[in-house]
Tab-separated table of C-alpha atoms and ligand atoms in Angstrom:
chain	number	residue	atom	x	y	z
A	1	MET	CA	-29.729	61.010	-1.581
A	2	LYS	CA	-29.217	59.073	-4.793
A	3	GLU	CA	-25.502	59.052	-4.129
A	4	GLN	CA	-26.030	57.828	-0.612
A	5	LEU	CA	-28.134	55.063	-2.027
A	6	ASN	CA	-25.524	54.062	-4.584
A	7	SER	CA	-22.730	53.922	-2.067
A	8	LEU	CA	-24.939	51.944	0.280
A	9	ARG	CA	-25.654	49.485	-2.502
A	10	ALA	CA	-21.978	49.025	-3.317
A	11	LYS	CA	-21.043	48.644	0.338
A	12	GLY	CA	-23.934	46.345	1.205
A	13	ILE	CA	-23.445	43.980	-1.689
A	14	SER	CA	-19.697	43.787	-1.339
A	15	GLU	CA	-19.980	43.110	2.388
A	16	LEU	CA	-22.581	40.488	1.721
A	17	ASN	CA	-20.379	38.746	-0.802
A	18	ALA	CA	-17.459	38.892	1.598
A	19	LEU	CA	-19.374	36.862	4.199
A	20	ASN	CA	-18.127	33.303	4.260
A	21	ASN	CA	-20.104	31.864	7.097
A	22	ALA	CA	-23.872	31.543	7.494
A	23	ASP	CA	-23.531	32.581	11.146
A	24	GLN	CA	-22.587	36.088	10.004
A	25	LEU	CA	-25.762	36.563	7.986
A	26	PRO	CA	-28.088	37.801	10.741
A	27	GLU	CA	-25.699	40.595	11.651
A	28	TRP	CA	-25.576	41.812	8.063
A	29	TYR	CA	-29.348	41.643	7.800
A	30	HIS	CA	-29.717	43.626	10.950
A	31	ARG	CA	-27.322	46.286	9.726
A	32	TYR	CA	-28.965	46.834	6.332
A	33	LEU	CA	-32.476	45.547	6.391
A	34	GLY	CA	-33.292	45.519	10.097
A	35	ARG	CA	-35.739	47.840	11.791
A	36	LYS	CA	-32.911	50.121	12.899
A	37	GLY	CA	-30.791	49.464	9.819
A	38	GLU	CA	-29.334	51.718	7.141
A	39	LEU	CA	-32.314	51.452	4.898
A	40	THR	CA	-34.748	52.520	7.562
A	41	SER	CA	-32.718	55.609	8.285
A	42	LEU	CA	-32.756	56.449	4.555
A	43	LEU	CA	-36.511	56.081	4.499
A	44	LYS	CA	-36.726	58.436	7.452
A	45	GLN	CA	-34.961	61.083	5.439
A	46	LEU	CA	-37.755	61.042	2.863
A	47	GLY	CA	-39.532	63.589	5.022
A	48	THR	CA	-36.936	66.207	4.139
A	49	LEU	CA	-37.677	65.953	0.403
A	50	SER	CA	-40.152	68.015	-1.586
A	51	ALA	CA	-43.617	66.668	-2.295
A	52	GLU	CA	-42.678	65.805	-5.914
A	53	GLU	CA	-39.426	64.080	-5.072
A	54	ARG	CA	-40.780	62.063	-2.216
A	55	PRO	CA	-42.804	59.414	-4.127
A	56	VAL	CA	-40.045	59.016	-6.711
A	57	MET	CA	-37.370	58.471	-4.103
A	58	GLY	CA	-39.691	56.283	-2.040
A	59	LYS	CA	-40.117	53.967	-5.006
A	60	VAL	CA	-36.379	53.829	-5.661
A	61	ILE	CA	-35.646	52.985	-2.037
A	62	ASN	CA	-38.254	50.234	-2.006
A	63	GLU	CA	-36.818	48.685	-5.153
A	64	PHE	CA	-33.406	48.863	-3.585
A	65	LYS	CA	-34.735	47.143	-0.492
A	66	GLN	CA	-36.075	44.304	-2.593
A	67	GLU	CA	-32.800	44.015	-4.426
A	68	LEU	CA	-30.943	43.689	-1.116
A	69	GLN	CA	-33.481	41.156	0.100
A	70	VAL	CA	-32.986	38.976	-2.984
A	71	SER	CA	-29.196	39.220	-2.745
A	72	PHE	CA	-29.403	38.256	0.886
A	73	GLU	CA	-31.439	35.131	0.161
A	74	GLN	CA	-29.118	34.080	-2.639
A	75	ARG	CA	-26.091	34.491	-0.414
A	76	GLN	CA	-27.792	32.530	2.333
A	77	GLN	CA	-28.486	29.699	-0.080
A	78	THR	CA	-24.904	29.705	-1.346
A	79	LEU	CA	-23.434	29.664	2.136
A	80	ARG	CA	-25.680	26.803	3.179
A	81	GLU	CA	-24.681	24.768	0.173
A	82	ASN	CA	-21.024	25.486	0.811
A	83	LYS	CA	-21.405	24.331	4.371
A	84	LEU	CA	-23.116	21.118	3.319
A	85	ASN	CA	-20.455	20.428	0.714
A	86	GLN	CA	-17.745	21.011	3.257
A	87	GLU	CA	-19.390	18.654	5.723
A	88	LEU	CA	-19.825	16.040	3.056
A	89	GLU	CA	-16.132	16.249	2.237
A	90	ILE	CA	-15.056	15.998	5.855
A	91	ASP	CA	-17.366	13.098	6.649
A	92	ASP	CA	-16.439	11.248	3.545
A	93	LEU	CA	-20.071	10.370	3.047
A	94	ASP	CA	-21.038	8.726	-0.176
A	95	VAL	CA	-24.650	9.735	-0.667
A	96	THR	CA	-24.935	7.464	-3.660
A	97	LEU	CA	-24.436	4.327	-1.572
A	98	PRO	CA	-27.613	2.245	-1.235
A	99	GLY	CA	-29.226	2.419	2.249
A	100	ARG	CA	-28.890	-0.317	4.805
A	101	PRO	CA	-31.818	-2.687	4.607
A	102	CYS	CA	-34.267	-2.341	7.505
A	103	THR	CA	-34.910	-5.572	9.311
A	104	THR	CA	-38.509	-5.936	10.326
A	105	GLY	CA	-39.115	-7.143	13.855
A	106	HIS	CA	-41.777	-9.560	14.935
A	107	LEU	CA	-43.754	-10.407	18.032
A	108	HIS	CA	-42.011	-12.050	20.944
A	109	LEU	CA	-42.782	-15.713	21.438
A	110	THR	CA	-44.580	-14.894	24.693
A	111	THR	CA	-46.818	-12.373	22.919
A	112	GLN	CA	-47.545	-14.847	20.146
A	113	THR	CA	-48.539	-17.454	22.727
A	114	LEU	CA	-50.683	-14.957	24.644
A	115	ARG	CA	-52.503	-13.949	21.472
A	116	ARG	CA	-53.240	-17.561	20.617
A	117	ILE	CA	-54.652	-18.043	24.137
A	118	TYR	CA	-56.807	-14.889	23.809
A	119	GLN	CA	-58.145	-16.119	20.507
A	120	ILE	CA	-59.167	-19.506	21.835
A	121	PHE	CA	-60.956	-18.046	24.847
A	122	GLN	CA	-62.515	-15.304	22.773
A	123	GLU	CA	-64.162	-17.992	20.671
A	124	MET	CA	-65.733	-19.250	23.903
A	125	GLY	CA	-67.022	-15.789	24.816
A	126	PHE	CA	-64.303	-14.624	27.210
A	127	GLN	CA	-63.183	-11.000	27.320
A	128	VAL	CA	-59.694	-9.841	28.249
A	129	TYR	CA	-59.550	-7.926	31.544
A	130	GLU	CA	-56.381	-6.261	32.774
A	131	ALA	CA	-55.566	-5.789	36.456
A	132	PRO	CA	-52.613	-4.085	38.222
A	133	GLU	CA	-49.131	-5.619	38.387
A	134	VAL	CA	-48.313	-3.896	41.655
A	135	GLU	CA	-50.773	-5.071	44.244
A	136	THR	CA	-51.604	-4.762	47.888
A	137	ASP	CA	-51.285	-7.624	50.337
A	138	GLU	CA	-55.057	-7.337	50.632
A	139	TYR	CA	-55.761	-8.097	46.967
A	140	ASN	CA	-52.885	-10.485	46.359
A	141	PHE	CA	-53.672	-12.562	49.445
A	142	GLN	CA	-56.326	-11.555	51.972
A	143	LEU	CA	-59.326	-11.134	49.670
A	144	LEU	CA	-58.384	-14.439	48.056
A	145	ASN	CA	-58.953	-16.163	51.380
A	146	ILE	CA	-55.284	-16.138	52.365
A	147	PRO	CA	-55.134	-14.210	55.666
A	148	GLU	CA	-51.909	-13.071	57.304
A	149	TYR	CA	-49.830	-15.970	58.659
A	150	HIS	CA	-51.819	-18.481	56.570
A	151	PRO	CA	-49.418	-21.322	55.736
A	152	ALA	CA	-50.566	-21.255	52.100
A	153	ARG	CA	-48.638	-17.983	51.684
A	154	ASP	CA	-45.563	-20.176	51.361
A	155	MET	CA	-46.853	-21.189	47.912
A	156	TRP	CA	-45.868	-17.732	46.649
A	157	ASP	CA	-42.404	-16.381	47.417
A	158	THR	CA	-43.119	-12.713	47.350
A	159	PHE	CA	-41.333	-9.523	46.324
A	160	TRP	CA	-42.427	-6.998	48.944
A	161	VAL	CA	-42.348	-3.303	48.017
A	162	ASP	CA	-43.180	-2.361	51.618
A	163	ASP	CA	-45.269	-3.894	54.413
A	164	GLU	CA	-48.459	-3.687	52.399
A	165	VAL	CA	-47.483	-3.531	48.735
A	166	VAL	CA	-46.278	-6.469	46.649
A	167	LEU	CA	-45.477	-7.276	43.046
A	168	ARG	CA	-48.341	-9.632	42.294
A	169	THR	CA	-47.297	-13.249	42.659
A	170	HIS	CA	-50.151	-14.470	40.461
A	171	THR	CA	-52.956	-13.058	38.330
A	172	SER	CA	-55.626	-14.229	40.805
A	173	PRO	CA	-56.076	-10.793	42.486
A	174	GLY	CA	-57.485	-9.676	39.123
A	175	GLN	CA	-60.508	-11.847	39.986
A	176	ILE	CA	-61.390	-9.416	42.777
A	177	TRP	CA	-60.955	-6.382	40.491
A	178	ALA	CA	-63.198	-7.924	37.845
A	179	MET	CA	-65.867	-9.040	40.335
A	180	ARG	CA	-65.976	-5.656	42.061
A	181	GLU	CA	-66.401	-3.967	38.705
A	182	TYR	CA	-69.119	-6.260	37.364
A	183	ALA	CA	-71.077	-7.349	40.467
A	184	PRO	CA	-73.908	-8.307	40.426
A	185	GLU	CA	-73.708	-9.300	36.745
A	186	PRO	CA	-72.392	-12.537	35.230
A	187	ILE	CA	-68.700	-12.559	34.272
A	188	ARG	CA	-66.623	-14.391	31.682
A	189	VAL	CA	-63.107	-12.989	31.512
A	190	ILE	CA	-59.495	-13.966	31.148
A	191	LEU	CA	-56.881	-11.950	33.000
A	192	PRO	CA	-53.451	-12.070	31.406
A	193	GLY	CA	-50.383	-10.449	32.850
A	194	LYS	CA	-46.940	-10.423	34.307
A	195	CYS	CA	-46.286	-11.990	37.712
A	196	TYR	CA	-43.259	-11.900	39.960
A	197	ARG	CA	-41.813	-14.340	42.447
A	198	TYR	CA	-38.808	-14.116	44.673
A	199	GLU	CA	-37.234	-17.253	43.307
A	200	GLN	CA	-33.913	-18.630	42.308
A	201	ILE	CA	-33.521	-18.271	38.535
A	202	THR	CA	-32.961	-21.664	36.961
A	203	PRO	CA	-33.605	-23.219	33.554
A	204	ARG	CA	-37.088	-24.080	34.859
A	205	SER	CA	-38.047	-20.944	36.782
A	206	GLU	CA	-37.743	-17.200	36.285
A	207	HIS	CA	-38.637	-14.518	38.806
A	208	GLN	CA	-40.877	-12.859	36.205
A	209	PHE	CA	-43.330	-14.725	34.027
A	210	TYR	CA	-46.787	-14.466	32.503
A	211	GLN	CA	-49.981	-16.098	33.625
A	212	VAL	CA	-53.461	-16.165	32.204
A	213	GLU	CA	-56.217	-16.334	34.782
A	214	GLY	CA	-59.778	-17.217	33.904
A	215	LEU	CA	-62.950	-16.330	35.775
A	216	THR	CA	-66.571	-17.190	35.136
A	217	ILE	CA	-69.370	-16.151	37.458
A	218	GLY	CA	-73.011	-16.963	36.878
A	219	LYS	CA	-76.018	-18.874	38.080
A	220	ASN	CA	-75.586	-22.665	38.197
A	221	ILE	CA	-71.992	-22.688	37.026
A	222	ARG	CA	-70.542	-26.111	37.812
A	223	LEU	CA	-67.291	-28.010	37.856
A	224	THR	CA	-68.271	-29.725	34.606
A	225	ASP	CA	-68.374	-26.310	32.910
A	226	LEU	CA	-64.819	-25.739	34.030
A	227	ILE	CA	-63.686	-29.124	32.759
A	228	GLY	CA	-65.456	-28.546	29.450
A	229	VAL	CA	-63.826	-25.162	28.915
A	230	MET	CA	-60.368	-26.444	29.818
A	231	SER	CA	-60.695	-29.502	27.546
A	232	GLU	CA	-61.735	-27.280	24.663
A	233	PHE	CA	-58.766	-25.043	25.360
A	234	ALA	CA	-56.287	-27.953	25.502
A	235	HIS	CA	-57.620	-29.388	22.246
A	236	LYS	CA	-57.453	-26.082	20.387
A	237	MET	CA	-54.075	-25.103	21.780
A	238	TYR	CA	-52.294	-28.456	21.626
A	239	GLY	CA	-54.317	-30.692	19.317
A	240	ALA	CA	-57.578	-32.611	19.315
A	241	GLU	CA	-55.835	-35.865	20.150
A	242	ARG	CA	-54.888	-34.678	23.649
A	243	LYS	CA	-56.570	-36.360	26.598
A	244	VAL	CA	-57.375	-34.300	29.659
A	245	ARG	CA	-57.310	-35.541	33.232
A	246	ILE	CA	-58.270	-33.976	36.534
A	247	ARG	CA	-56.483	-34.306	39.862
A	248	GLY	CA	-57.666	-33.035	43.227
A	249	SER	CA	-55.551	-30.180	44.593
A	250	TYR	CA	-55.594	-27.307	47.045
A	251	PHE	CA	-55.805	-23.559	46.537
A	252	PRO	CA	-57.203	-21.267	49.232
A	253	PHE	CA	-59.401	-19.386	46.752
A	254	THR	CA	-61.175	-22.379	45.235
A	255	GLU	CA	-63.290	-25.170	46.677
A	256	PRO	CA	-63.005	-27.782	45.373
A	257	SER	CA	-59.592	-27.195	43.784
A	258	ILE	CA	-58.253	-29.235	40.912
A	259	GLU	CA	-55.236	-29.499	38.699
A	260	ILE	CA	-55.753	-30.065	34.981
A	261	ASP	CA	-53.286	-32.202	33.059
A	262	MET	CA	-53.192	-33.264	29.436
A	263	SER	CA	-51.536	-36.197	27.761
A	264	CYS	CA	-48.026	-35.580	26.485
A	265	SER	CA	-47.217	-35.657	22.776
A	266	CYS	CA	-45.170	-38.821	23.453
A	267	GLU	CA	-48.575	-40.509	23.871
A	268	GLU	CA	-47.804	-41.972	27.231
A	269	ASN	CA	-44.663	-43.687	26.050
A	270	GLY	CA	-42.753	-41.344	28.315
A	271	CYS	CA	-40.244	-38.683	27.371
A	272	ARG	CA	-38.099	-36.031	29.031
A	273	LEU	CA	-40.743	-33.341	28.558
A	274	CYS	CA	-43.260	-35.116	30.742
A	275	LYS	CA	-40.561	-36.662	32.915
A	276	TYR	CA	-41.733	-40.087	31.773
A	277	THR	CA	-45.192	-39.682	33.307
A	278	GLY	CA	-47.069	-39.258	30.025
A	279	TRP	CA	-48.850	-36.146	31.421
A	280	LEU	CA	-48.262	-32.393	31.410
A	281	GLU	CA	-49.779	-29.798	33.728
A	282	VAL	CA	-52.064	-27.268	32.039
A	283	ALA	CA	-53.609	-25.237	34.842
A	284	GLY	CA	-54.627	-24.951	38.462
A	285	ALA	CA	-58.337	-24.375	38.815
A	286	GLY	CA	-61.462	-24.834	40.866
A	287	MET	CA	-64.827	-23.480	41.898
A	288	VAL	CA	-64.540	-19.953	43.290
A	289	HIS	CA	-64.533	-20.150	47.102
A	290	PRO	CA	-67.654	-18.650	48.764
A	291	VAL	CA	-65.439	-16.269	50.761
A	292	VAL	CA	-63.890	-14.965	47.522
A	293	LEU	CA	-67.309	-14.607	45.904
A	294	ARG	CA	-68.478	-12.569	48.857
A	295	ASN	CA	-65.326	-10.414	48.803
A	296	GLY	CA	-66.045	-9.709	45.143
A	297	GLY	CA	-69.632	-8.626	45.913
A	298	TYR	CA	-71.538	-11.795	44.948
A	299	ASP	CA	-73.888	-13.738	47.217
A	300	PRO	CA	-72.569	-17.326	47.219
A	301	ASP	CA	-76.080	-18.671	47.830
A	302	GLU	CA	-77.153	-17.242	44.491
A	303	TRP	CA	-73.991	-17.180	42.396
A	304	SER	CA	-71.247	-19.666	41.617
A	305	GLY	CA	-68.226	-19.612	39.386
A	306	PHE	CA	-65.024	-21.271	38.307
A	307	ALA	CA	-61.499	-19.947	38.037
A	308	PHE	CA	-58.258	-21.195	36.578
A	309	GLY	CA	-54.699	-20.007	36.268
A	310	MET	CA	-52.016	-21.125	33.856
A	311	GLY	CA	-48.492	-20.229	32.887
A	312	VAL	CA	-47.685	-18.856	29.435
A	313	GLU	CA	-43.961	-19.434	28.983
A	314	ARG	CA	-44.099	-23.087	29.947
A	315	PRO	CA	-46.601	-24.135	27.256
A	316	ALA	CA	-44.505	-22.245	24.684
A	317	LEU	CA	-41.459	-24.014	26.023
A	318	LEU	CA	-43.145	-27.384	25.623
A	319	LYS	CA	-44.484	-26.622	22.185
A	320	HIS	CA	-41.112	-25.600	20.769
A	321	SER	CA	-38.953	-27.991	22.828
A	322	ILE	CA	-37.067	-25.118	24.462
A	323	ASN	CA	-35.041	-26.394	27.385
A	324	ASP	CA	-34.393	-23.176	29.275
A	325	ILE	CA	-36.970	-20.595	30.372
A	326	ARG	CA	-34.277	-17.926	30.762
A	327	TYR	CA	-34.168	-17.457	26.978
A	328	PHE	CA	-37.530	-15.682	27.199
A	329	TYR	CA	-35.970	-12.697	28.942
A	330	GLY	CA	-32.439	-13.021	27.601
A	331	ASN	CA	-33.055	-10.746	24.589
A	332	ASP	CA	-30.782	-12.917	22.497
A	333	LEU	CA	-31.834	-12.334	18.892
A	334	ARG	CA	-30.450	-15.682	17.839
A	335	PHE	CA	-33.118	-17.235	20.018
A	336	LEU	CA	-35.933	-14.776	19.304
A	337	GLN	CA	-35.546	-14.832	15.531
A	338	GLN	CA	-36.454	-18.513	15.422
A	339	PHE	CA	-40.104	-17.882	16.220
B	1	LIG	N1	-52.970	-18.472	41.322
B	1	LIG	C1	-52.477	-19.824	41.268
B	1	LIG	C2	-50.962	-19.825	41.206
B	1	LIG	O1	-50.385	-18.875	40.783
B	1	LIG	C3	-53.041	-20.537	40.071
B	1	LIG	C4	-54.496	-20.783	40.201
B	1	LIG	C5	-54.980	-21.924	40.754
B	1	LIG	C6	-55.406	-19.835	39.776
B	1	LIG	C7	-56.322	-22.187	40.908
B	1	LIG	C8	-56.760	-20.067	39.902
B	1	LIG	C9	-57.212	-21.241	40.473
B	1	LIG	O2	-57.662	-19.193	39.511
B	1	LIG	O3	-58.534	-21.455	40.587
B	1	LIG	O4	-50.355	-20.754	41.573
């Protein structure tokens, strides 16, 4: 048995050292150290030995097993290193070269603008409420007092997914989501998000853009509250020197409806930004229409509220004198890195 062991050792080790590829290792392991390998069959023969010889031989075989195990691991290590060295030579990789510097990204101009808007409204007690981007005709139009065939639908050129589903054309349907969640409690939320319109893409209009909607519902909420909130916003966002003016307007979901403008930074001298009018549009707004209040679950005899909606890209455009809205979605780093 000793002889068998010695020849096995010589054979095993020399075969192991002859391996030149790590892929061949499992086969060798199987043959010598595996459950059905040479060593196991030696161990099985222990039974044929006398009671005195058995423990002695058992110990020798176990030591031999360990020896093989260690040799195997060493060979494995060597083969791995060889492989790595080979690869390094082929790839001509200089591991001593310094790494490429990582450039850190930053927030997109739209996100920066949104966060500034959130901050200003947060200071006035508004929470951010998110509503779906893919909407039904019902939420995008009908519940906002825009029934089928209503001429006001022409204000929103719509991407239709099918007969009933649309990509929201404005953030106003979020008003219904918020009201239905909170009724009959007071509400003070802003609803930011992406909107879509089936429009020609030009330097002044994109078919995707962000809006921030605002909604306040309570007892005795009045138009003056709306004007106060919007003035505060304009002053914080654009500067305390801005004047705010109100024009009458029309939206189906508000009554009365207004448009809020602020004085241009050219201080009424006229410039290209304000098209020589001295004024810039800030938001559409108004008192929530009784029909909309009712659709949201509020009794219009008891509750009132105001709403507003504003663009996000356009103010950023004005602030940084950007002359083309298409840059916002162009992913051109030369543009983005400036902000
Ligand atoms: N949803 C309108 C639009 O996209 C903007 C708007 C106007 C929102 C008046 C309002 C509002 O909440 O009261 O053109």
